[in-house]
Coordinates of C-alpha atoms in Angstrom, one line a residue:
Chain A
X1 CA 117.4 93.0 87.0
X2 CA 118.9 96.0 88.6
X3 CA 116.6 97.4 91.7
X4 CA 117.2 101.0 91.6
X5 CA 116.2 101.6 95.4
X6 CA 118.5 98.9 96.5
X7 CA 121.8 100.1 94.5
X8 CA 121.1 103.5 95.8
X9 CA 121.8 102.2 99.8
X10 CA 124.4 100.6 101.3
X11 CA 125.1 96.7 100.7
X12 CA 126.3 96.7 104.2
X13 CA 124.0 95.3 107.3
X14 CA 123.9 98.0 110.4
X15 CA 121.2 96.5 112.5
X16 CA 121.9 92.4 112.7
X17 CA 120.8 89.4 114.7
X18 CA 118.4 91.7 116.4
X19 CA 115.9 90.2 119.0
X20 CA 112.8 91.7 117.3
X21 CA 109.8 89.7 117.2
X22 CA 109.7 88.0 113.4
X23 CA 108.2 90.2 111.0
X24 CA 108.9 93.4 113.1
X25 CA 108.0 97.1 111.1
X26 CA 110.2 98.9 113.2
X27 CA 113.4 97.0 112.9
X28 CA 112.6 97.2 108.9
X29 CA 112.3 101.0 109.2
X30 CA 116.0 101.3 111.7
X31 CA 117.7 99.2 109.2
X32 CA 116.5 100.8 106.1
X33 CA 117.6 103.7 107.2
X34 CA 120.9 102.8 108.5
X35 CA 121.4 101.6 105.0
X36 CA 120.7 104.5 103.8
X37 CA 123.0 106.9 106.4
X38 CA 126.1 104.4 106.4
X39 CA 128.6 103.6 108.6
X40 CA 129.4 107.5 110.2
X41 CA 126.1 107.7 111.6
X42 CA 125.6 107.7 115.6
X43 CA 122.4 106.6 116.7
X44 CA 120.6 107.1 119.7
X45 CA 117.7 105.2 120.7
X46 CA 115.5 105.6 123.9
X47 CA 113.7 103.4 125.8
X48 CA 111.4 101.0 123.5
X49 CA 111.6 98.3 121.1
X50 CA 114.3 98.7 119.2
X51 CA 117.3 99.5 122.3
X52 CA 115.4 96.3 123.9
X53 CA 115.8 94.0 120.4
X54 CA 119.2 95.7 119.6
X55 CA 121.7 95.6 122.9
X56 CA 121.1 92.7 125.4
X57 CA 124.8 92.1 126.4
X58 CA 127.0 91.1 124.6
X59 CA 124.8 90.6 122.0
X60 CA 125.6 93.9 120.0
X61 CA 123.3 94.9 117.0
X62 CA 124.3 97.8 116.0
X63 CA 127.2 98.1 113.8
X64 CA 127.6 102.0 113.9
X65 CA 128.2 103.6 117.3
X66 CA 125.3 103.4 119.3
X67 CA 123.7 104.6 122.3
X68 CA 121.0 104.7 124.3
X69 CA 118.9 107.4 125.8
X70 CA 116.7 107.9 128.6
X71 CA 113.5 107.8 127.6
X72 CA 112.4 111.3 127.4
X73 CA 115.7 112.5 126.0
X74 CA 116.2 111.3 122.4
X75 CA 116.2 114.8 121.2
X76 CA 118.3 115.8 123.6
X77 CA 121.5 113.1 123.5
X78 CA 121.4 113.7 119.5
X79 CA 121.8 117.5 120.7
X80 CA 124.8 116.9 122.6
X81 CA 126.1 113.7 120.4
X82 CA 126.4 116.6 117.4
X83 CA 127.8 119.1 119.6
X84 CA 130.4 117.0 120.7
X85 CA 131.7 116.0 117.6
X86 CA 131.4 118.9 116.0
X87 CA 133.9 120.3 118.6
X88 CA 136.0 117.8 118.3
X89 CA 137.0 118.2 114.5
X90 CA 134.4 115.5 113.0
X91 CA 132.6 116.7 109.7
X92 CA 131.5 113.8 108.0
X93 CA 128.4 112.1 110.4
X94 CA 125.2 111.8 110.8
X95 CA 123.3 112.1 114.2
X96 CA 120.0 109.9 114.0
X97 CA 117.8 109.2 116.3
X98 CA 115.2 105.9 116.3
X99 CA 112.4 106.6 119.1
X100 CA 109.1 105.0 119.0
X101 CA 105.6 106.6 118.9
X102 CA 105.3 106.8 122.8
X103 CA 109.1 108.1 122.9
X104 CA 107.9 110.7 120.6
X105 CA 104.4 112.0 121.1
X106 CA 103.9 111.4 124.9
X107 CA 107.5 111.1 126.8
X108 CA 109.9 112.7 124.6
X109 CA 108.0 115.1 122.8
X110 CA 109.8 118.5 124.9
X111 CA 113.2 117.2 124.4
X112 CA 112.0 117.1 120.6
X113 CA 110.4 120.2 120.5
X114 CA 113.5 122.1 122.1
X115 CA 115.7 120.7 119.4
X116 CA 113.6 121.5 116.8
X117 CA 113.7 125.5 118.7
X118 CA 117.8 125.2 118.4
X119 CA 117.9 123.5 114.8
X120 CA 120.4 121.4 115.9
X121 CA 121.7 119.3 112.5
X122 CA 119.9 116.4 113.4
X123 CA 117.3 113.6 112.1
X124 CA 114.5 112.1 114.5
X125 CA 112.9 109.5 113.0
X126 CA 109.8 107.9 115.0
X127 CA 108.9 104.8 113.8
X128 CA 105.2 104.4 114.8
X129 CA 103.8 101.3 116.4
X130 CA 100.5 102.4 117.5
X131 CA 101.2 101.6 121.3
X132 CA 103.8 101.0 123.8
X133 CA 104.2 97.6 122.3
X134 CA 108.3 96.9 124.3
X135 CA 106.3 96.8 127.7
X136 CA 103.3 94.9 126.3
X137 CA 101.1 97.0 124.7
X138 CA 100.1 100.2 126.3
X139 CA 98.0 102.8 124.7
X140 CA 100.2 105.8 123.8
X141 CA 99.1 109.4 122.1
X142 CA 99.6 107.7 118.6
X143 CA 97.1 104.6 119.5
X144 CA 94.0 105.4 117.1
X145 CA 90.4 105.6 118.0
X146 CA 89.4 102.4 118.5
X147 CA 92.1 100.3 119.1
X148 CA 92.3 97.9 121.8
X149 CA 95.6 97.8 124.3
X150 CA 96.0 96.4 127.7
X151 CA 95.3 100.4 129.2
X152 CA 92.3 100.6 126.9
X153 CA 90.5 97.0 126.7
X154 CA 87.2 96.2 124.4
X155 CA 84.6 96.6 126.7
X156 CA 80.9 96.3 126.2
X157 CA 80.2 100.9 126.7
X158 CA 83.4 101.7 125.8
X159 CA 85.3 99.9 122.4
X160 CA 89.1 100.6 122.8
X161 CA 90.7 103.9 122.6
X162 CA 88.1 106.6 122.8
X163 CA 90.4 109.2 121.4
X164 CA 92.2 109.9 118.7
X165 CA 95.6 109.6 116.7
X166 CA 97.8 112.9 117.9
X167 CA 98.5 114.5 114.5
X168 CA 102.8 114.6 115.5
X169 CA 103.6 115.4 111.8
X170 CA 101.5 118.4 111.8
X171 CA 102.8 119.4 115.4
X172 CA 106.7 119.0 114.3
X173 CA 105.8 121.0 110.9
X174 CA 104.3 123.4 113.4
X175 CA 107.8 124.5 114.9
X176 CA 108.6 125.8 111.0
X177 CA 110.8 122.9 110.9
X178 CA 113.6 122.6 107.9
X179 CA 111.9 118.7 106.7
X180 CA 109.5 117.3 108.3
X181 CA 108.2 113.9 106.4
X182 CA 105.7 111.0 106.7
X183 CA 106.5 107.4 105.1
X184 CA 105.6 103.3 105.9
X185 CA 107.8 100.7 105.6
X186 CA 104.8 99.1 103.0
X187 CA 106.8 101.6 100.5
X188 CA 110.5 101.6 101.2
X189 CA 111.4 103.7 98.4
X190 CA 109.2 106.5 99.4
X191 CA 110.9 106.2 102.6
X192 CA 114.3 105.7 101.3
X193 CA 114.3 108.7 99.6
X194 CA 112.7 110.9 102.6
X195 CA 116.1 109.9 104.6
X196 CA 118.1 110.7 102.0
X197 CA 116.6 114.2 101.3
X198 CA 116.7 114.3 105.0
X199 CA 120.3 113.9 105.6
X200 CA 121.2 116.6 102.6
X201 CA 119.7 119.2 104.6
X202 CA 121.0 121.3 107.1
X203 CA 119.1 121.9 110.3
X204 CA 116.5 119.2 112.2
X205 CA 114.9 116.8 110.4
X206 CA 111.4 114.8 111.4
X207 CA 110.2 111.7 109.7
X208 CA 107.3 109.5 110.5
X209 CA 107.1 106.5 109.6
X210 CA 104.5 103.6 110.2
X211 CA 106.1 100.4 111.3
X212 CA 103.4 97.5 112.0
X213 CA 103.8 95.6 114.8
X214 CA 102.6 92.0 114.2
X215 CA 102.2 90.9 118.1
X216 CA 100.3 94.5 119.1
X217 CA 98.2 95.0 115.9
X218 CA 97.3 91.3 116.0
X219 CA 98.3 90.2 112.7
X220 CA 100.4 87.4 111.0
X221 CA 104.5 87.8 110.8
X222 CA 104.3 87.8 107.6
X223 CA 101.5 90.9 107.0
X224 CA 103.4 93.2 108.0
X225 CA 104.4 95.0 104.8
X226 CA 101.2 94.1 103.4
X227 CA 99.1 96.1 106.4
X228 CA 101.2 99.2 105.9
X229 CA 100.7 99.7 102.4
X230 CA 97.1 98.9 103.3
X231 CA 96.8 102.1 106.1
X232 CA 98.0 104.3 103.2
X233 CA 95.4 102.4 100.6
X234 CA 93.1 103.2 102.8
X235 CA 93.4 106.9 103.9
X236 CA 93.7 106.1 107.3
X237 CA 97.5 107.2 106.5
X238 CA 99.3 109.5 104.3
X239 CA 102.5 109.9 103.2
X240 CA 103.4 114.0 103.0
X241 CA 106.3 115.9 103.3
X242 CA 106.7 119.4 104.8
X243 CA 109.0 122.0 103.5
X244 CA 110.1 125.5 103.2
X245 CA 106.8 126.1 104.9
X246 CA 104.9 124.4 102.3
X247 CA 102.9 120.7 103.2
X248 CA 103.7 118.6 100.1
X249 CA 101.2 115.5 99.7
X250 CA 103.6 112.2 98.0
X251 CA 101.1 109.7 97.1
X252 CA 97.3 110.1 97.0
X253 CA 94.9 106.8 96.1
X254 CA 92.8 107.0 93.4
X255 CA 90.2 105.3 95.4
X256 CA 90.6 104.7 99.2
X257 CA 90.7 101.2 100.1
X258 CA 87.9 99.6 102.3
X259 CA 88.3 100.8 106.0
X260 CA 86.4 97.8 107.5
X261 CA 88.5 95.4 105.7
X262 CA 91.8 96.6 107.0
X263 CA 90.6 97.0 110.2
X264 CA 88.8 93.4 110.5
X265 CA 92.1 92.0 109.5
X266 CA 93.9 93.2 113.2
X267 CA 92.7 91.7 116.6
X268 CA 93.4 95.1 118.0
X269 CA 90.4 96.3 115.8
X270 CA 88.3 92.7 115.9
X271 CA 85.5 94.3 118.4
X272 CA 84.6 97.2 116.4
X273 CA 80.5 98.1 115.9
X274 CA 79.6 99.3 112.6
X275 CA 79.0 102.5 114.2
X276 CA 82.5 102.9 115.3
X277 CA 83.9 102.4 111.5
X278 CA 81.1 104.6 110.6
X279 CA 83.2 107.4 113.0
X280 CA 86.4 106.1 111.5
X281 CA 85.7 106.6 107.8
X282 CA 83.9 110.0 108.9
X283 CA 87.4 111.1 110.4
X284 CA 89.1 109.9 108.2
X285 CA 87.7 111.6 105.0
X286 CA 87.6 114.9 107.5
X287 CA 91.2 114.5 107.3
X288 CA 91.5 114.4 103.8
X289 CA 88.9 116.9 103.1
X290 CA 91.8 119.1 105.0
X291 CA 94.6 117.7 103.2
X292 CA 92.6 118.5 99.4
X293 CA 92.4 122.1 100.8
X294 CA 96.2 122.4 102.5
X295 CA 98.5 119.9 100.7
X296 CA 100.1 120.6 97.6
X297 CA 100.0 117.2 95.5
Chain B
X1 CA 130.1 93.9 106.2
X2 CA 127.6 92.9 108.5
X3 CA 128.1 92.4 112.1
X4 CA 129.2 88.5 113.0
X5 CA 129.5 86.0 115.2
X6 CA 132.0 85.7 117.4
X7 CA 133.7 83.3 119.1
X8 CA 132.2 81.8 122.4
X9 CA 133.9 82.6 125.2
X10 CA 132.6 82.8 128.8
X11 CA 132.4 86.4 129.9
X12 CA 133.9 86.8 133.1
X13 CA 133.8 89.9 135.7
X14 CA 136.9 91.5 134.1
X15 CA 135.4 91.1 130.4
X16 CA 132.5 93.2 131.3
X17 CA 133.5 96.9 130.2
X18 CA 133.7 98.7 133.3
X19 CA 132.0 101.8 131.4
X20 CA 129.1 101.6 129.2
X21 CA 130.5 101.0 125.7
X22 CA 131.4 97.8 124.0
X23 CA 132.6 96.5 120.6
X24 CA 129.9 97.4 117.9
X25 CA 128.4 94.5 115.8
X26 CA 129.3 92.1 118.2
X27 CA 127.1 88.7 118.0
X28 CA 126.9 85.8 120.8
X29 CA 124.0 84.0 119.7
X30 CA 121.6 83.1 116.5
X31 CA 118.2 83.8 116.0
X32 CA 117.7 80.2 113.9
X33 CA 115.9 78.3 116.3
X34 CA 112.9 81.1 116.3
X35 CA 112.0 79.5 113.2
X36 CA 109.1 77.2 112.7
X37 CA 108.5 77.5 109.1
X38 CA 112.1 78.5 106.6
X39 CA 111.7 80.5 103.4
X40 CA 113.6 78.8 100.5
X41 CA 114.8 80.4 97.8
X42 CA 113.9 78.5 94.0
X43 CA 117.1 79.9 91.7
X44 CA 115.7 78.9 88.7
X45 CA 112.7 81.5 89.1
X46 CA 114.7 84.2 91.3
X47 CA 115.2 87.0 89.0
X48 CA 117.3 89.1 91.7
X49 CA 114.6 91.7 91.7
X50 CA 115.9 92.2 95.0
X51 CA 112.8 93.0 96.5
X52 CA 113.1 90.4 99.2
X53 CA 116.2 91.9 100.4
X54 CA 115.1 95.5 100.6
X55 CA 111.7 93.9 102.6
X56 CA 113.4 91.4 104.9
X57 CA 112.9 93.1 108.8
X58 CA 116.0 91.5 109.8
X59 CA 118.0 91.7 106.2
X60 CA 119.1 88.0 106.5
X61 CA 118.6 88.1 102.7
X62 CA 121.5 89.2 100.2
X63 CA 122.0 88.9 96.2
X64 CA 124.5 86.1 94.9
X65 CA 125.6 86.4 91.4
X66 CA 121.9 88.2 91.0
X67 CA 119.8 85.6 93.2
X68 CA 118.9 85.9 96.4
X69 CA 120.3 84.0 99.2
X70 CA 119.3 83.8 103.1
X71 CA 121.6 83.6 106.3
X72 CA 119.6 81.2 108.1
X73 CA 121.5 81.6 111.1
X74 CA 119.6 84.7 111.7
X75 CA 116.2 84.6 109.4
X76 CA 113.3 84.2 112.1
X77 CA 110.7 82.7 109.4
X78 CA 108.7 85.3 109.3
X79 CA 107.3 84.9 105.6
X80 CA 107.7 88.6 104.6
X81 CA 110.1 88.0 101.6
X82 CA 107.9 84.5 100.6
X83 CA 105.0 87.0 100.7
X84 CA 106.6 90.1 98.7
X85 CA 108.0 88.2 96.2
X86 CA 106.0 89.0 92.6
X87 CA 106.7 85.6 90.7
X88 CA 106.8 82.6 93.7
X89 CA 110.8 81.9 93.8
X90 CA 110.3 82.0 97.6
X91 CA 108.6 79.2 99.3
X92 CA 107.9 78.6 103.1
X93 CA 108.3 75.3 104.0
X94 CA 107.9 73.5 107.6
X95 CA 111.4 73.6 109.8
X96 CA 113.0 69.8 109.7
X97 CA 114.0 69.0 113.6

């Protein structure tokens, strides 16, 4: 039984013997796409999960050259990594960059936004935990209303994060960028094919994808998948794609998915009031409402 | 081609690279003893759908003469690929000591 998804990526590992916590969305997402960009890709990863899981000396990871960034620079190393080889003679690569949601939205979100300003030839992919889950989770400007992290604990008056998901997909597509794209590793396919499109395209590249993280969300290992096909069930997600100035809408549920049952299934959500999903499903359908009007399907 | 592991050896002052770059794909240690609970494969239902391999976070899994097959020196346990699978060929079952 041929798997057409699967004969249409590399057979070769990249990312190996990582440290990730088991069940890890975000090393699913780095691998998959290394898979998909092959062995003359350079990636750059900032501070986060996946340069913690992937380089503790001499464990190496990383089969393809590999580098890390500082934290706010992501954009700015995959800058210079393309300059540099593009001066010195190299055609054939691929400069990719892995930063996580706080890397992205909060920390590294100028150096992103300058490269997007130069289209530099280069894909950022941000695969999106929720939190700053490497230091033990922190909220970050991707953290949804509601959720509950170490900065932003349950209380009695206030329940979690009282603001909330930035909208990053929107504010990348903003900068009238070449391809910007959301995915989640609960449909690898989808996500598959938005690298590949990604890396036949000249010019920088944004995909977001949603990564669970088993130990922050509060969920089992082996939910992980399961819970990110569930956010896009749901509505709470959507997988789109922005190009030539036009928002493109992938995949739209014929019916959304209960909201309270894929939030009761995560700790981080446990201490919600029914008011609060109430606010949540209100959002949420505010959201689509918008999409209906803006997306193409 | 995956990376592998290599050899032990005990790194001295003069093996640690005196910039910051090192050999790529290089392995010291497994992630087996993470595991509580193993996924195991049935052969006679694998239909090398290869679902299990495109799901697994650490891609332990690879196809064999269309089944499946895990590395265990690197799966963690984590029950994605038991839970993925459509008709049952993986099973978890408790880690012998």
């Amino acid at each position: 039984m041929a798997n057409k998804t699967a004969e249409s990526i590399s057979r070769d590992e990249f990312f190996y013997g990582h440290k990730a916590c088991a069940g890890c969305g975000g090393s699913l997402a780095v691998r998959a796409a290394l898979k998909v960009l092959g062995p003359n890709v350079v990636s750059v990863l900032p501070a986060g999960c996946m340069s913690a899981v992937g380089f503790n000396f001499p464990q190496l990871c990383f089969s393809n050259n590999s580098i890390i960034s500082t934290f706010a620079g992501t954009a700015s190393m995959l800058t210079g990594v393309e300059a540099g080889l593009r001066a010195r003679g190299y055609k054939d690569f691929t400069a990719v960059g892995f930063a996580g949601d706080g890397g992205t939205a909060d920390i590294g979100i100028q150096a992103l936004s300058g490269a997007i300003d130069r289209n530099d030839n280069i894909i950022y992919i941000c695969y999106d935990n929720e939190a700053y889950m490497n230091t033990g989770i922190q909220k970050s400007g991707l953290t949804p209303f509601g959720a509950k992290t170490t900065t932003t604990p349950a209380g009695k008056n206030i329940h979690g994060n009282i603001r909330p998901k930035k909208n990053m997909f929107e504010i990348a597509a903003a900068h009238d960028i070449p391809y910007a794209a959301t995915a989640s590793i609960g449909n690898l396919p989808d996500f598959i094919k938005k690298v590949q499109k990604a890396s036949q395209i000249q010019g920088t590249k944004y995909i977001h994808v949603i990564a669970p993280c088993p130990t922050g969300w509060g969920v089992a290992p082996d939910e992980t998948v399961a819970i990110a096909k569930e956010v896009v069930e749901s509505g709470l997600w959507y997988l789109a794609e922005y190009e030539n100035g036009n928002f493109k809408l992938n995949y739209k549920p014929k019916e959304f998915s209960s909201v309270e049952a894929y939030l009761k299934k995560q700790g981080r959500f446990k201490h919600l009031a029914d008011e609060d999903i109430k606010l949540i499903e209100a959002s949420r359908d505010k959201k689509w409402e918008y999409i209906n009007k803006n997306f193409e399907l | 081609m995956r990376p592998y592991i290599r050899e032990k050896k005990n790194f001295t002052f003069d093996d640690v690279p005196e910039n910051t770059s090192f050999e790529a794909g290089y392995l010291t240690t497994v992630n087996s003893g993470w595991r509580s609970i193993r996924p195991v494969i049935n052969s006679g239902k694998c239909v090398g759908c290869e679902q299990c391999y495109l799901y697994c976070p650490d891609g332990v899994i690879s196809i064999d003469n269309g089944k499946a097959v895990i590395d265990y020196d690197f799966c963690k346990g984590c029950g994605i690929c038991a839970k993925i699978c459509k008709i049952g060929a993986i099973e978890m079952e408790a880690e012998r000591k």
